Amino acid sequence: EIVLTQSPGTLSLSPGERATLSCRASQSVNSNYLGWYQQKPGQAPRLLIYGASSRATGIPDRFSGSVSGTDFTLTISRLEPEDFALYYCQQYGSSPTFGQGTRLEIK
Amino acid sequence: QVQLVQSGAEVKKPGSSVKVSCKASGGTFSNYPINWVRQAPGQGLEWMGRIIPILGILNYAQNFQGRVTITADKSTNTVYMELSSLRSEDTAVYYCARGGTLGFDSWGQGTLVTVSS
């Protein structure tokens, strides 16, 4: 099983700042089948990024994803008030797994 | 775009089973896998298994092997997830999600299953 470790657990920032969320995989992720999801209270997760760096339909371009080996990064260039939420990374290969999540909170 | 509509909340006794449905509204599942993911209160996301309805191909997470059964009714565009031998730790919101090579791009609204004596 591929274990995904997200850091930090909580990130406190202000609107307009840049957010950098990390996700490290315990082994290589097949074909970069790595996604990022945003979840708000009482809602289902929403896909932001797939294939490590491709934005899903309708996702603003302030969200971007990158990869270096087994290290994946979600960057939000300028935080909007609606971006404060929980974020999960996921590898969706043969046996999908999720990271434990990063909470992005208003400072 | 296809929307996934799940069945309503359930309250079950320990040791019993629950069956949750996920219906494609406005289209079909086509050849996409349909996954089941659960989230216990205040906890993260846990993948349970998936089915490719058009092919009947199944994969289950090791943690749920022997306790979960996923089936599909192609005639009604509905996928079912049945979890047996319920215990209090199975109290969670259960989601279905369409997932392929482009990630889990469409999710149901979630079904709360409460296990309590």
Short mmCIF file of C-alpha atoms in Angstrom, two decimals, chain A:
data_model
loop_
_atom_site.label_atom_id
_atom_site.label_comp_id
_atom_site.label_asym_id
_atom_site.label_seq_id
_atom_site.Cartn_x
_atom_site.Cartn_y
_atom_site.Cartn_z
CA GLU A 1 0.00 0.00 0.00
CA ILE A 2 1.25 3.48 -0.89
CA VAL A 3 1.27 5.72 2.19
CA LEU A 4 0.82 9.44 1.60
CA THR A 5 2.10 11.84 4.26
CA GLN A 6 0.82 15.40 4.12
CA SER A 7 2.43 18.40 5.74
CA PRO A 8 1.83 20.57 7.55
CA GLY A 9 -1.16 19.32 9.49
CA THR A 10 -2.49 22.85 9.82
CA LEU A 11 -1.50 25.93 7.84
CA SER A 12 -2.50 29.38 9.11
CA LEU A 13 -2.40 32.13 6.50
CA SER A 14 -4.18 35.32 5.52
CA PRO A 15 -6.21 36.03 2.38
CA GLY A 16 -3.94 37.14 -0.44
CA GLU A 17 -1.00 35.04 0.79
CA ARG A 18 0.50 32.06 -0.99
CA ALA A 19 -0.16 28.55 0.34
CA THR A 20 2.11 25.57 -0.22
CA LEU A 21 0.85 22.12 0.78
CA SER A 22 3.03 19.01 0.58
CA CYS A 23 2.32 15.33 0.06
CA ARG A 24 5.07 12.70 0.16
CA ALA A 25 4.47 9.19 -1.17
CA SER A 26 6.14 6.13 0.38
CA GLN A 27 6.91 4.80 -3.11
CA SER A 28 6.59 5.78 -6.74
CA VAL A 29 3.06 6.76 -7.82
CA ASN A 30 2.01 5.04 -11.04
CA SER A 31 1.79 7.45 -13.97
CA ASN A 32 1.58 10.32 -11.53
CA TYR A 33 -1.98 9.27 -10.65
CA LEU A 34 -2.00 11.84 -7.87
CA GLY A 35 -4.95 14.10 -7.13
CA TRP A 36 -5.69 16.94 -4.75
CA TYR A 37 -9.12 17.51 -3.22
CA GLN A 38 -10.71 20.31 -1.27
CA GLN A 39 -13.34 19.55 1.34
CA LYS A 40 -15.54 21.99 3.22
CA PRO A 41 -17.67 21.10 6.26
CA GLY A 42 -20.70 19.02 5.39
CA GLN A 43 -19.68 18.67 1.75
CA ALA A 44 -18.21 15.96 -0.41
CA PRO A 45 -14.61 16.39 -1.54
CA ARG A 46 -14.04 18.32 -4.76
CA LEU A 47 -11.32 17.41 -7.23
CA LEU A 48 -8.87 20.25 -7.81
CA ILE A 49 -5.86 18.63 -9.49
CA TYR A 50 -5.38 15.30 -11.26
CA GLY A 51 -2.33 13.71 -12.82
CA ALA A 52 -0.24 15.67 -10.29
CA SER A 53 -0.44 18.93 -12.22
CA SER A 54 -3.61 19.18 -14.35
CA ARG A 55 -6.46 21.36 -13.11
CA ALA A 56 -9.88 19.79 -13.03
CA THR A 57 -12.78 21.39 -14.87
CA GLY A 58 -13.78 24.76 -13.47
CA ILE A 59 -10.87 25.07 -11.03
CA PRO A 60 -9.36 28.58 -10.90
CA ASP A 61 -5.81 28.99 -12.13
CA ARG A 62 -4.59 30.12 -8.71
CA PHE A 63 -4.50 26.38 -7.91
CA SER A 64 -1.51 24.50 -9.29
CA GLY A 65 0.16 21.17 -8.70
CA SER A 66 3.71 19.96 -9.17
CA VAL A 67 5.81 16.87 -8.58
CA SER A 68 9.42 16.02 -7.93
CA GLY A 69 9.99 12.28 -7.60
CA THR A 70 7.68 11.14 -4.82
CA ASP A 71 7.09 14.66 -3.47
CA PHE A 72 3.92 16.40 -4.61
CA THR A 73 2.94 20.01 -3.99
CA LEU A 74 -0.32 21.95 -4.19
CA THR A 75 0.16 25.69 -4.45
CA ILE A 76 -2.56 28.30 -4.08
CA SER A 77 -1.04 31.48 -5.42
CA ARG A 78 -3.27 34.06 -3.73
CA LEU A 79 -5.68 32.84 -1.11
CA GLU A 80 -9.31 33.81 -1.43
CA PRO A 81 -11.68 33.58 1.59
CA GLU A 82 -13.38 30.52 0.08
CA ASP A 83 -10.07 28.60 -0.09
CA PHE A 84 -9.90 28.02 3.65
CA ALA A 85 -10.81 24.34 3.96
CA LEU A 86 -9.38 20.85 4.29
CA TYR A 87 -7.12 19.52 1.54
CA TYR A 88 -6.34 15.89 0.79
CA CYS A 89 -3.93 14.31 -1.61
CA GLN A 90 -4.77 10.91 -3.11
CA GLN A 91 -3.07 8.38 -5.30
CA TYR A 92 -5.68 6.71 -7.47
CA GLY A 93 -3.75 3.81 -8.88
CA SER A 94 -4.68 0.17 -8.43
CA SER A 95 -5.44 0.52 -4.71
CA PRO A 96 -6.18 4.18 -3.95
CA THR A 97 -5.09 5.81 -0.73
CA PHE A 98 -5.48 9.29 0.75
CA GLY A 99 -3.21 11.46 2.82
CA GLN A 100 -4.38 12.45 6.28
CA GLY A 101 -5.20 16.00 5.19
CA THR A 102 -4.00 19.56 5.71
CA ARG A 103 -6.28 22.11 7.33
CA LEU A 104 -5.89 25.57 5.82
CA GLU A 105 -7.18 28.12 8.31
CA ILE A 106 -7.45 31.88 8.42
CA LYS A 107 -4.71 33.55 10.45
#
